[in-house]
Amino acid sequence: MRAAVLREYNADLSLEEVTDPTCPEDGVVLEVMACGVCRSDWHGWVGEHPRVKPGQIPGHEYCGTVVEAGARAKFAIGDRLVAPFILACGACPSCQSGHQNTCPNQRLPGFIEPGAFAQYIAVPFDHNLAILPDTLSPTVAAGLGCRVTTAWHALTGRAAVQAGEWVAVHGTGGVGLSAFLLAKALGARVVVVDIVEEKLTHALSLGADAAVNALAGDTALAIREITGGGAHVSIEALGIEATTNASIECLRPLGRHVQVGMPVGHTAKMQINMNAVYMGNLALFGTRGMPSWRYPSLLSLIESGAVDMTPLVAREIPLSSASDELRAFNGPTAPGVAVITDFTA
Ligand SMILES: [Zn+2]
Ligand SMILES: [Zn+2]
């Protein structure tokens, strides 16, 4: 099959013919329909992701059609499925208590095992997967492997956002844009933050209640003024120190900060304004991925028409353009994400 392989950090992915994947006994082989290019892929591509090594086929937000099913697979040939990027074992205490995204036995295609920047992908533990609704295009559905599900769990599973609350979203890349759209669908009021004016305009055109350019001054102060005392919930969607502190400092007393952005760098340590946490009686949540049992709630919200995720996708690209998209993450990016939909070009 054709695949894009990371051979050298910060260099073009190598387009190669590689061996077709072997079907796991407890899973399936998917013919990939679509795969998003995510900032987490960029972390691997620049060499700062602790797990990603040369030889890796990236790609962890994908959907596809089953072309082969193992003896113990839950799904059958022909099923159209979306996979969460964390594939949980289903049997350990974390899984059995409903927290599959913290499973210690998790499998991670795209980071450790071959990912979906390829025509086919082997997916073990297929009980994590969900059937794609017919109404959802594969291009939009690809985001349901990572960015959209992560945002959904951050808002509903962690911060428990309520209608009428103010939600601040720091960083309007793929996961930030998803969080903004979903928070609006939940009835929250949303203030978005970015340094790219075009992204703020884009979010405002999609219904954001307010927008703050982080280059314009004190972001946290601006948000406290807009929201009349601070946001109830703040989503950090980039993974750097400046946005993390702005997220914490923009909250009202008893506010909830959710760390969605993967912290940048090998140590990923930051200096955090713990006095703001202490004085504000704030809650800090970490979050990564979504337990797969939560797919039905998200899919039914999207199917109902209550939220339109199509603005998330800026362009469909061929596999050969994935390197350009990774390189683009070196600097500020335009609104929306790129999704690979042609794996032969
Ligand atoms: Zn991702
Ligand atoms: Zn488990």
Short mmCIF file of C-alpha atoms and ligand atoms in Angstrom, two decimals:
data_model
loop_
_atom_site.label_atom_id
_atom_site.label_comp_id
_atom_site.label_asym_id
_atom_site.label_seq_id
_atom_site.Cartn_x
_atom_site.Cartn_y
_atom_site.Cartn_z
CA MET A 1 0.00 0.00 0.00
CA ARG A 2 0.98 3.64 -0.30
CA ALA A 3 1.94 5.43 2.90
CA ALA A 4 3.69 8.58 4.09
CA VAL A 5 6.53 7.67 6.45
CA LEU A 6 8.47 9.86 8.87
CA ARG A 7 12.13 9.12 8.05
CA GLU A 8 13.73 12.30 9.37
CA TYR A 9 12.39 14.95 11.76
CA ASN A 10 11.48 18.29 10.16
CA ALA A 11 11.85 16.87 6.65
CA ASP A 12 9.26 15.88 4.06
CA LEU A 13 7.49 12.63 4.83
CA SER A 14 8.67 9.86 2.53
CA LEU A 15 5.99 8.54 0.18
CA GLU A 16 6.57 4.81 -0.02
CA GLU A 17 5.07 1.49 -0.99
CA VAL A 18 4.94 -0.47 2.26
CA THR A 19 3.59 -3.86 3.26
CA ASP A 20 -0.19 -4.00 3.77
CA PRO A 21 -1.18 -4.21 7.44
CA THR A 22 -1.94 -7.56 9.02
CA CYS A 23 -5.41 -7.83 10.51
CA PRO A 24 -5.40 -8.10 14.31
CA GLU A 25 -7.45 -10.94 15.76
CA ASP A 26 -9.26 -8.47 18.04
CA GLY A 27 -9.75 -5.78 15.40
CA VAL A 28 -10.08 -4.77 11.79
CA VAL A 29 -8.23 -3.38 8.81
CA LEU A 30 -9.78 -0.18 7.51
CA GLU A 31 -9.43 1.27 4.05
CA VAL A 32 -8.84 4.87 5.11
CA MET A 33 -11.43 7.31 3.75
CA ALA A 34 -10.09 10.43 5.42
CA CYS A 35 -7.41 11.40 7.90
CA GLY A 36 -6.89 14.81 9.50
CA VAL A 37 -3.50 16.47 9.88
CA CYS A 38 -3.28 17.44 13.55
CA ARG A 39 -0.92 19.49 15.69
CA SER A 40 -0.08 16.25 17.53
CA ASP A 41 1.30 14.93 14.23
CA TRP A 42 3.42 18.06 14.10
CA HIS A 43 4.74 17.35 17.62
CA GLY A 44 5.94 14.00 16.30
CA TRP A 45 7.27 15.43 13.06
CA VAL A 46 9.50 17.99 14.82
CA GLY A 47 10.85 15.28 17.15
CA GLU A 48 9.47 16.54 20.44
CA HIS A 49 6.76 13.91 20.89
CA PRO A 50 8.16 11.38 23.38
CA ARG A 51 6.72 8.40 21.52
CA VAL A 52 7.17 9.17 17.83
CA LYS A 53 10.36 7.75 16.26
CA PRO A 54 11.65 7.68 12.67
CA GLY A 55 9.92 4.96 10.64
CA GLN A 56 6.53 6.01 11.98
CA ILE A 57 3.52 6.34 9.69
CA PRO A 58 1.64 9.29 11.28
CA GLY A 59 -2.12 9.85 11.25
CA HIS A 60 -4.42 9.32 14.21
CA GLU A 61 -7.71 11.00 13.29
CA TYR A 62 -9.25 8.83 10.67
CA CYS A 63 -12.30 7.01 9.50
CA GLY A 64 -12.57 4.14 7.08
CA THR A 65 -14.35 1.10 5.75
CA VAL A 66 -13.67 -2.37 7.14
CA VAL A 67 -11.96 -4.53 4.52
CA GLU A 68 -10.84 -7.31 6.85
CA ALA A 69 -12.11 -8.38 10.27
CA GLY A 70 -10.37 -10.56 12.84
CA ALA A 71 -11.94 -13.61 14.46
CA ARG A 72 -12.79 -11.65 17.62
CA ALA A 73 -13.70 -8.35 15.91
CA LYS A 74 -16.91 -6.59 16.84
CA PHE A 75 -17.42 -5.12 13.37
CA ALA A 76 -17.72 -6.69 9.93
CA ILE A 77 -16.46 -6.09 6.41
CA GLY A 78 -18.19 -3.09 4.86
CA ASP A 79 -18.87 -1.21 8.11
CA ARG A 80 -17.93 2.49 7.96
CA LEU A 81 -16.24 3.36 11.24
CA VAL A 82 -14.59 6.17 13.12
CA ALA A 83 -11.88 5.41 15.66
CA PRO A 84 -10.81 7.37 18.72
CA PHE A 85 -7.05 7.95 18.69
CA ILE A 86 -6.75 6.14 22.03
CA LEU A 87 -7.68 2.48 21.60
CA ALA A 88 -8.43 1.13 25.06
CA CYS A 89 -8.19 -2.51 26.14
CA GLY A 90 -11.68 -2.67 27.60
CA ALA A 91 -10.67 -5.01 30.41
CA CYS A 92 -8.60 -3.04 32.95
CA PRO A 93 -9.96 -1.07 35.94
CA SER A 94 -9.73 2.24 34.02
CA CYS A 95 -11.75 0.84 31.15
CA GLN A 96 -14.26 -0.92 33.36
CA SER A 97 -14.91 2.27 35.28
CA GLY A 98 -15.66 4.11 32.02
CA HIS A 99 -12.39 6.01 31.69
CA GLN A 100 -11.07 4.28 28.59
CA ASN A 101 -9.00 7.31 27.59
CA THR A 102 -6.77 6.65 30.61
CA CYS A 103 -6.30 2.94 29.86
CA PRO A 104 -2.71 1.89 30.70
CA ASN A 105 -2.81 -0.75 27.94
CA GLN A 106 -3.88 1.71 25.25
CA ARG A 107 -2.80 1.24 21.64
CA LEU A 108 -1.89 4.34 19.67
CA PRO A 109 -1.85 4.04 15.87
CA GLY A 110 -0.14 7.08 14.38
CA PHE A 111 2.20 7.50 17.36
CA ILE A 112 3.67 4.07 18.14
CA GLU A 113 2.00 1.80 15.61
CA PRO A 114 1.44 2.53 11.91
CA GLY A 115 -1.10 5.33 11.47
CA ALA A 116 -3.56 6.46 8.82
CA PHE A 117 -1.37 8.51 6.50
CA ALA A 118 -1.78 5.39 4.38
CA GLN A 119 -4.31 3.55 2.26
CA TYR A 120 -4.99 0.99 4.99
CA ILE A 121 -4.64 0.85 8.75
CA ALA A 122 -4.79 -2.03 11.22
CA VAL A 123 -6.98 -1.18 14.20
CA PRO A 124 -6.84 -3.46 17.26
CA PHE A 125 -9.43 -3.30 20.07
CA ASP A 126 -12.18 -2.44 17.58
CA HIS A 127 -14.77 -2.27 20.38
CA ASN A 128 -13.61 1.36 20.69
CA LEU A 129 -14.89 2.21 17.22
CA ALA A 130 -18.27 3.65 16.27
CA ILE A 131 -20.42 3.38 13.15
CA LEU A 132 -20.41 6.56 11.10
CA PRO A 133 -23.85 8.06 10.55
CA ASP A 134 -24.72 8.11 6.82
CA THR A 135 -25.34 11.84 7.04
CA LEU A 136 -21.79 12.59 8.11
CA SER A 137 -19.16 13.01 5.39
CA PRO A 138 -15.88 11.14 5.94
CA THR A 139 -13.98 14.42 5.71
CA VAL A 140 -15.84 15.91 8.67
CA ALA A 141 -15.96 12.57 10.48
CA ALA A 142 -12.15 12.29 10.50
CA GLY A 143 -12.06 14.98 13.19
CA LEU A 144 -14.15 12.71 15.39
CA GLY A 145 -11.02 10.65 15.96
CA CYS A 146 -9.22 13.37 17.84
CA ARG A 147 -10.05 17.05 17.86
CA VAL A 148 -13.85 16.98 18.04
CA THR A 149 -14.00 14.17 20.59
CA THR A 150 -11.28 15.75 22.73
CA ALA A 151 -13.20 19.04 22.75
CA TRP A 152 -16.49 17.28 23.55
CA HIS A 153 -15.02 15.44 26.51
CA ALA A 154 -13.23 18.55 27.78
CA LEU A 155 -16.49 20.52 27.81
CA THR A 156 -18.96 17.89 28.95
CA GLY A 157 -16.93 15.13 30.59
CA ARG A 158 -14.48 17.34 32.49
CA ALA A 159 -15.70 20.93 32.92
CA ALA A 160 -19.44 20.05 32.84
CA VAL A 161 -20.30 23.25 30.94
CA GLN A 162 -23.82 24.54 31.62
CA ALA A 163 -26.05 26.57 29.29
CA GLY A 164 -25.57 30.27 29.87
CA GLU A 165 -22.04 29.98 31.19
CA TRP A 166 -19.15 31.87 29.63
CA VAL A 167 -16.53 29.65 28.03
CA ALA A 168 -13.18 31.08 26.94
CA VAL A 169 -11.28 29.20 24.25
CA HIS A 170 -7.57 30.00 23.98
CA GLY A 171 -6.35 29.01 20.52
CA THR A 172 -8.71 28.42 17.62
CA GLY A 173 -6.90 25.67 15.76
CA GLY A 174 -8.67 22.36 15.17
CA VAL A 175 -9.46 21.47 18.76
CA GLY A 176 -10.16 25.09 19.79
CA LEU A 177 -12.53 25.62 16.89
CA SER A 178 -14.26 22.35 17.79
CA ALA A 179 -14.58 23.43 21.42
CA PHE A 180 -16.06 26.77 20.39
CA LEU A 181 -18.66 25.21 18.06
CA LEU A 182 -19.66 22.56 20.60
CA ALA A 183 -19.81 25.04 23.49
CA LYS A 184 -22.22 27.19 21.46
CA ALA A 185 -24.35 24.10 20.79
CA LEU A 186 -24.44 23.47 24.55
CA GLY A 187 -25.89 26.94 25.08
CA ALA A 188 -22.76 28.58 26.43
CA ARG A 189 -21.52 32.05 25.53
CA VAL A 190 -18.08 31.87 24.02
CA VAL A 191 -15.12 34.22 23.81
CA VAL A 192 -12.35 33.04 21.49
CA VAL A 193 -8.68 34.01 21.69
CA ASP A 194 -6.02 33.80 19.00
CA ILE A 195 -3.20 35.85 17.52
CA VAL A 196 -4.42 35.41 13.93
CA GLU A 197 -7.02 38.06 13.18
CA GLU A 198 -8.47 35.96 10.33
CA LYS A 199 -9.27 33.17 12.80
CA LEU A 200 -11.05 35.57 15.13
CA THR A 201 -13.11 36.96 12.24
CA HIS A 202 -13.89 33.39 11.17
CA ALA A 203 -15.07 32.46 14.68
CA LEU A 204 -17.17 35.62 14.98
CA SER A 205 -18.82 34.82 11.63
CA LEU A 206 -19.71 31.40 13.05
CA GLY A 207 -21.37 32.85 16.14
CA ALA A 208 -18.65 33.49 18.71
CA ASP A 209 -19.93 36.08 21.20
CA ALA A 210 -16.60 37.87 21.50
CA ALA A 211 -13.04 37.63 20.26
CA VAL A 212 -9.75 38.73 21.79
CA ASN A 213 -6.46 39.10 19.94
CA ALA A 214 -3.78 37.92 22.38
CA LEU A 215 -1.28 40.32 20.81
CA ALA A 216 -3.45 43.29 21.79
CA GLY A 217 -2.60 43.36 25.48
CA ASP A 218 -3.71 41.61 28.66
CA THR A 219 -5.88 38.74 27.39
CA ALA A 220 -7.10 37.64 30.81
CA LEU A 221 -8.14 41.16 31.75
CA ALA A 222 -9.99 41.60 28.43
CA ILE A 223 -11.91 38.37 29.04
CA ARG A 224 -12.77 39.30 32.63
CA GLU A 225 -14.21 42.57 31.31
CA ILE A 226 -16.16 40.94 28.47
CA THR A 227 -17.63 38.29 30.74
CA GLY A 228 -18.42 40.56 33.65
CA GLY A 229 -15.99 39.04 36.11
CA GLY A 230 -14.37 36.14 34.34
CA ALA A 231 -15.20 33.04 32.35
CA HIS A 232 -16.82 30.08 34.12
CA VAL A 233 -14.81 27.63 32.03
CA SER A 234 -11.61 28.16 30.10
CA ILE A 235 -10.19 25.82 27.50
CA GLU A 236 -6.46 25.98 26.76
CA ALA A 237 -6.12 24.61 23.24
CA LEU A 238 -2.50 25.20 22.30
CA GLY A 239 -0.19 23.82 24.99
CA ILE A 240 2.10 26.74 25.77
CA GLU A 241 2.79 28.68 28.96
CA ALA A 242 1.39 32.06 27.90
CA THR A 243 -2.02 30.68 26.90
CA THR A 244 -2.18 28.38 29.93
CA ASN A 245 -1.67 31.31 32.29
CA ALA A 246 -4.11 33.50 30.35
CA SER A 247 -6.63 30.65 30.62
CA ILE A 248 -6.20 30.37 34.39
CA GLU A 249 -6.18 34.13 34.97
CA CYS A 250 -9.32 34.82 32.87
CA LEU A 251 -11.53 32.72 35.16
CA ARG A 252 -13.99 33.99 37.73
CA PRO A 253 -13.80 32.57 41.27
CA LEU A 254 -14.50 28.80 41.26
CA GLY A 255 -13.84 28.72 37.51
CA ARG A 256 -12.68 25.56 35.73
CA HIS A 257 -9.56 25.44 33.54
CA VAL A 258 -9.18 22.52 31.14
CA GLN A 259 -5.74 21.75 29.71
CA VAL A 260 -6.57 20.48 26.23
CA GLY A 261 -3.45 21.58 24.38
CA MET A 262 -0.62 19.08 24.56
CA PRO A 263 2.21 20.84 26.40
CA VAL A 264 5.04 21.62 24.01
CA GLY A 265 8.55 20.28 24.42
CA HIS A 266 10.28 17.26 25.90
CA THR A 267 9.85 18.29 29.52
CA ALA A 268 6.57 20.12 28.90
CA LYS A 269 6.98 22.01 32.15
CA MET A 270 5.49 25.45 32.63
CA GLN A 271 5.48 28.17 35.23
CA ILE A 272 1.85 28.42 36.28
CA ASN A 273 0.21 31.24 38.25
CA MET A 274 -0.69 29.08 41.22
CA ASN A 275 -1.65 32.14 43.22
CA ALA A 276 -4.55 32.69 40.82
CA VAL A 277 -5.55 29.05 41.32
CA TYR A 278 -5.31 29.42 45.09
CA MET A 279 -7.01 32.80 45.42
CA GLY A 280 -9.73 31.98 42.89
CA ASN A 281 -10.48 28.55 44.32
CA LEU A 282 -10.08 27.32 40.76
CA ALA A 283 -10.31 23.77 39.44
CA LEU A 284 -7.68 22.54 36.98
CA PHE A 285 -8.53 19.62 34.72
CA GLY A 286 -6.23 17.69 32.46
CA THR A 287 -7.85 15.91 29.57
CA ARG A 288 -6.73 13.70 26.70
CA GLY A 289 -9.06 12.07 24.21
CA MET A 290 -12.52 10.77 25.03
CA PRO A 291 -13.79 7.45 26.39
CA SER A 292 -15.30 5.70 23.39
CA TRP A 293 -18.65 5.02 25.11
CA ARG A 294 -19.32 8.77 24.79
CA TYR A 295 -19.51 8.62 20.95
CA PRO A 296 -23.33 8.25 20.85
CA SER A 297 -23.92 11.53 22.71
CA LEU A 298 -21.66 13.45 20.35
CA LEU A 299 -22.85 11.73 17.16
CA SER A 300 -26.52 12.29 18.04
CA LEU A 301 -25.88 15.99 18.70
CA ILE A 302 -24.24 16.31 15.28
CA GLU A 303 -26.90 14.19 13.54
CA SER A 304 -29.66 16.32 15.09
CA GLY A 305 -28.29 19.35 13.29
CA ALA A 306 -27.72 21.21 16.58
CA VAL A 307 -24.11 21.74 15.60
CA ASP A 308 -22.46 21.97 12.20
CA MET A 309 -18.86 20.77 12.28
CA THR A 310 -18.18 21.46 8.58
CA PRO A 311 -16.49 24.84 9.26
CA LEU A 312 -13.74 22.82 10.94
CA VAL A 313 -12.48 21.58 7.58
CA ALA A 314 -10.65 24.16 5.48
CA ARG A 315 -9.41 21.89 2.71
CA GLU A 316 -9.15 18.35 1.42
CA ILE A 317 -5.64 17.38 0.37
CA PRO A 318 -3.78 14.47 -1.23
CA LEU A 319 -1.37 12.39 0.86
CA SER A 320 1.56 14.05 -0.91
CA SER A 321 0.59 17.42 0.62
CA ALA A 322 0.70 16.23 4.23
CA SER A 323 4.30 17.45 4.66
CA ASP A 324 3.31 21.00 3.68
CA GLU A 325 0.54 20.93 6.28
CA LEU A 326 2.92 19.73 8.99
CA ARG A 327 5.39 22.48 8.11
CA ALA A 328 2.60 25.06 8.33
CA PHE A 329 2.24 24.29 12.06
CA ASN A 330 5.70 25.85 12.57
CA GLY A 331 3.94 29.21 12.57
CA PRO A 332 0.45 30.59 13.09
CA THR A 333 -2.07 28.91 10.81
CA ALA A 334 -5.17 30.05 8.91
CA PRO A 335 -8.67 28.97 10.08
CA GLY A 336 -9.72 25.35 9.74
CA VAL A 337 -7.88 22.07 9.32
CA ALA A 338 -6.61 19.97 6.41
CA VAL A 339 -7.93 16.47 5.84
CA ILE A 340 -6.27 13.91 3.58
CA THR A 341 -8.90 12.37 1.33
CA ASP A 342 -6.82 11.13 -1.61
CA PHE A 343 -4.27 8.47 -0.68
CA THR A 344 -3.14 7.71 -4.24
CA ALA A 345 -1.93 11.21 -5.18
ZN ZN B 1 -4.94 14.87 16.94
ZN ZN B 2 -7.95 -0.67 29.61
#
